Amino acid sequence: MTNLVVTAGMLTPGLQIANQSLNVAVNSANANKSTPLSYSQMAKSYLMAVSASCSVALGLNALVPRLKGLSPSTKLMLGRLVPFAAVSSASALNVFLMRGEEIRQGIDVYPVLSEAEKKKREETGEPIQSLGKSKKAATIAVGETAVSRVLNATPIMVVPPLVLLRLEKTAWLQARPRMVLPLNLGLIFATSLFALPLALGAFPQRQAISAQSLEEEFWQKGGKDGMVEFNRGM
């Protein structure tokens, strides 16, 4: 949710480190807290996430100029899309590295309660007990979070550069080169108005699935309609 600069400058080492460091903080703060990281694990995951993410971004940036057999216009279009491919893939990788411990250890899953059970627990204040930790639920949670990062980046980092590429061919903008930056920022702002709600709403934070889709130990432990739920994180 931090990809707000759609320029080749987004791929410079300093900006990549800053962007991926912010992503690390977001991924850590919004992870499923049933599998917490120790400080040493967090530091190790941070270094791996930033190093791998920046390597992916800078590697893609260096690849496009070396592609042969492409027309200049195709290379130009691909060059405009490199920030999207680099940042979205790096951000998705960042999620898996920062939340990999969840996949290795599993996250807590809970039975889905009926309305009567919910009302009873509200009256008594009794907390819902975890059914155990599921690695399959963790894989779903982390995978969907990674997809949501790509969904967030896609409109913001694809629509503005392609629209601007088209506008740069018009006589009006060629006569007013100073308008390129304001137009770019305006397109980013307009696109981000619907991109962020799209990314946040793509998957529910509290996800309910069939117990049969998890490990066998949960098959007979589902709540209402055989369903269990877990906190996906954001």
mmCIF file of C-alpha atoms in Angstrom, residues 96-204:
data_model
loop_
_atom_site.group_PDB
_atom_site.id
_atom_site.type_symbol
_atom_site.label_atom_id
_atom_site.label_comp_id
_atom_site.label_asym_id
_atom_site.label_seq_id
_atom_site.Cartn_x
_atom_site.Cartn_y
_atom_site.Cartn_z
ATOM 1 C CA PHE A 96 6.181 -14.113 2.138
ATOM 2 C CA LEU A 97 9.559 -13.372 3.733
ATOM 3 C CA MET A 98 8.177 -11.313 6.616
ATOM 4 C CA ARG A 99 5.327 -13.742 7.327
ATOM 5 C CA GLY A 100 7.072 -16.988 6.443
ATOM 6 C CA GLU A 101 7.071 -18.090 10.078
ATOM 7 C CA GLU A 102 3.269 -18.258 9.932
ATOM 8 C CA ILE A 103 3.471 -20.782 7.090
ATOM 9 C CA ARG A 104 6.112 -22.832 8.893
ATOM 10 C CA GLN A 105 4.293 -22.944 12.244
ATOM 11 C CA GLY A 106 0.662 -22.375 11.285
ATOM 12 C CA ILE A 107 -1.906 -19.864 12.565
ATOM 13 C CA ASP A 108 -4.826 -20.228 14.954
ATOM 14 C CA VAL A 109 -8.165 -21.289 13.476
ATOM 15 C CA TYR A 110 -11.525 -21.010 15.235
ATOM 16 C CA PRO A 111 -14.972 -22.558 14.731
ATOM 17 C CA VAL A 112 -17.556 -20.392 12.977
ATOM 18 C CA LEU A 113 -20.302 -19.732 15.539
ATOM 19 C CA SER A 114 -24.037 -19.786 14.956
ATOM 20 C CA GLU A 115 -26.048 -16.687 15.883
ATOM 21 C CA ALA A 116 -27.212 -18.378 19.098
ATOM 22 C CA GLU A 117 -23.632 -19.230 20.059
ATOM 23 C CA LYS A 118 -22.472 -15.693 19.333
ATOM 24 C CA LYS A 119 -25.249 -14.258 21.502
ATOM 25 C CA LYS A 120 -24.430 -16.636 24.349
ATOM 26 C CA ARG A 121 -20.735 -15.740 24.267
ATOM 27 C CA GLU A 122 -21.571 -12.045 24.221
ATOM 28 C CA GLU A 123 -23.626 -12.514 27.354
ATOM 29 C CA THR A 124 -21.041 -14.606 29.198
ATOM 30 C CA GLY A 125 -17.938 -12.911 27.810
ATOM 31 C CA GLU A 126 -16.406 -16.330 27.195
ATOM 32 C CA PRO A 127 -13.631 -16.138 24.551
ATOM 33 C CA ILE A 128 -13.574 -18.458 21.544
ATOM 34 C CA GLN A 129 -10.948 -21.154 21.985
ATOM 35 C CA SER A 130 -8.522 -21.887 19.156
ATOM 36 C CA LEU A 131 -8.895 -25.272 17.492
ATOM 37 C CA GLY A 132 -5.145 -25.368 16.882
ATOM 38 C CA LYS A 133 -2.640 -24.030 14.383
ATOM 39 C CA SER A 134 -3.050 -24.714 10.675
ATOM 40 C CA LYS A 135 -0.242 -24.361 8.129
ATOM 41 C CA LYS A 136 -2.753 -24.544 5.266
ATOM 42 C CA ALA A 137 -4.727 -21.634 6.721
ATOM 43 C CA ALA A 138 -1.472 -19.698 7.074
ATOM 44 C CA THR A 139 -0.577 -20.362 3.427
ATOM 45 C CA ILE A 140 -3.994 -19.058 2.346
ATOM 46 C CA ALA A 141 -3.702 -15.986 4.595
ATOM 47 C CA VAL A 142 -0.201 -15.038 3.466
ATOM 48 C CA GLY A 143 -0.937 -15.824 -0.192
ATOM 49 C CA GLU A 144 -4.066 -13.668 -0.262
ATOM 50 C CA THR A 145 -2.206 -10.827 1.428
ATOM 51 C CA ALA A 146 0.505 -11.017 -1.245
ATOM 52 C CA VAL A 147 -2.162 -10.947 -3.978
ATOM 53 C CA SER A 148 -3.767 -7.901 -2.351
ATOM 54 C CA ARG A 149 -0.409 -6.090 -2.565
ATOM 55 C CA VAL A 150 -0.295 -6.775 -6.319
ATOM 56 C CA LEU A 151 -3.934 -5.668 -6.697
ATOM 57 C CA ASN A 152 -3.057 -2.430 -4.943
ATOM 58 C CA ALA A 153 -0.045 -1.791 -7.162
ATOM 59 C CA THR A 154 -1.672 -2.781 -10.472
ATOM 60 C CA PRO A 155 -3.989 0.203 -11.153
ATOM 61 C CA ILE A 156 -1.610 2.771 -9.629
ATOM 62 C CA MET A 157 1.459 1.571 -11.483
ATOM 63 C CA VAL A 158 -0.080 0.500 -14.800
ATOM 64 C CA VAL A 159 -2.811 3.027 -15.652
ATOM 65 C CA PRO A 160 -0.902 6.325 -15.098
ATOM 66 C CA PRO A 161 2.270 5.432 -17.066
ATOM 67 C CA LEU A 162 0.308 4.030 -20.021
ATOM 68 C CA VAL A 163 -2.075 7.000 -20.116
ATOM 69 C CA LEU A 164 0.862 9.397 -19.821
ATOM 70 C CA LEU A 165 2.691 7.564 -22.619
ATOM 71 C CA ARG A 166 -0.321 8.222 -24.832
ATOM 72 C CA LEU A 167 -0.617 11.867 -23.774
ATOM 73 C CA GLU A 168 3.073 12.533 -24.406
ATOM 74 C CA LYS A 169 2.428 11.931 -28.104
ATOM 75 C CA THR A 170 -0.120 14.761 -28.269
ATOM 76 C CA ALA A 171 0.891 18.177 -29.555
ATOM 77 C CA TRP A 172 -0.635 19.847 -26.491
ATOM 78 C CA LEU A 173 1.650 18.076 -23.997
ATOM 79 C CA GLN A 174 4.702 18.275 -26.266
ATOM 80 C CA ALA A 175 4.265 22.047 -26.214
ATOM 81 C CA ARG A 176 3.925 21.998 -22.389
ATOM 82 C CA PRO A 177 6.597 19.598 -21.028
ATOM 83 C CA ARG A 178 6.250 21.079 -17.526
ATOM 84 C CA MET A 179 2.753 19.594 -17.321
ATOM 85 C CA VAL A 180 4.098 16.009 -17.398
ATOM 86 C CA LEU A 181 4.770 15.844 -13.648
ATOM 87 C CA PRO A 182 1.456 17.421 -12.531
ATOM 88 C CA LEU A 183 -0.434 15.130 -14.922
ATOM 89 C CA ASN A 184 1.439 12.089 -13.634
ATOM 90 C CA LEU A 185 0.688 12.980 -10.004
ATOM 91 C CA GLY A 186 -2.949 13.690 -10.861
ATOM 92 C CA LEU A 187 -3.328 10.322 -12.589
ATOM 93 C CA ILE A 188 -1.721 8.552 -9.621
ATOM 94 C CA PHE A 189 -4.033 10.316 -7.165
ATOM 95 C CA ALA A 190 -7.160 9.604 -9.220
ATOM 96 C CA THR A 191 -6.216 5.947 -9.667
ATOM 97 C CA SER A 192 -5.351 5.457 -5.990
ATOM 98 C CA LEU A 193 -8.869 6.542 -4.979
ATOM 99 C CA PHE A 194 -10.263 3.213 -6.193
ATOM 100 C CA ALA A 195 -7.110 1.068 -6.050
ATOM 101 C CA LEU A 196 -6.783 1.033 -2.250
ATOM 102 C CA PRO A 197 -10.430 0.095 -1.526
ATOM 103 C CA LEU A 198 -10.129 -2.616 -4.214
ATOM 104 C CA ALA A 199 -7.060 -4.110 -2.553
ATOM 105 C CA LEU A 200 -8.535 -3.920 0.961
ATOM 106 C CA GLY A 201 -11.872 -5.399 -0.078
ATOM 107 C CA ALA A 202 -10.551 -8.213 -2.266
ATOM 108 C CA PHE A 203 -10.273 -10.627 0.673
ATOM 109 C CA PRO A 204 -11.948 -10.402 4.097
#
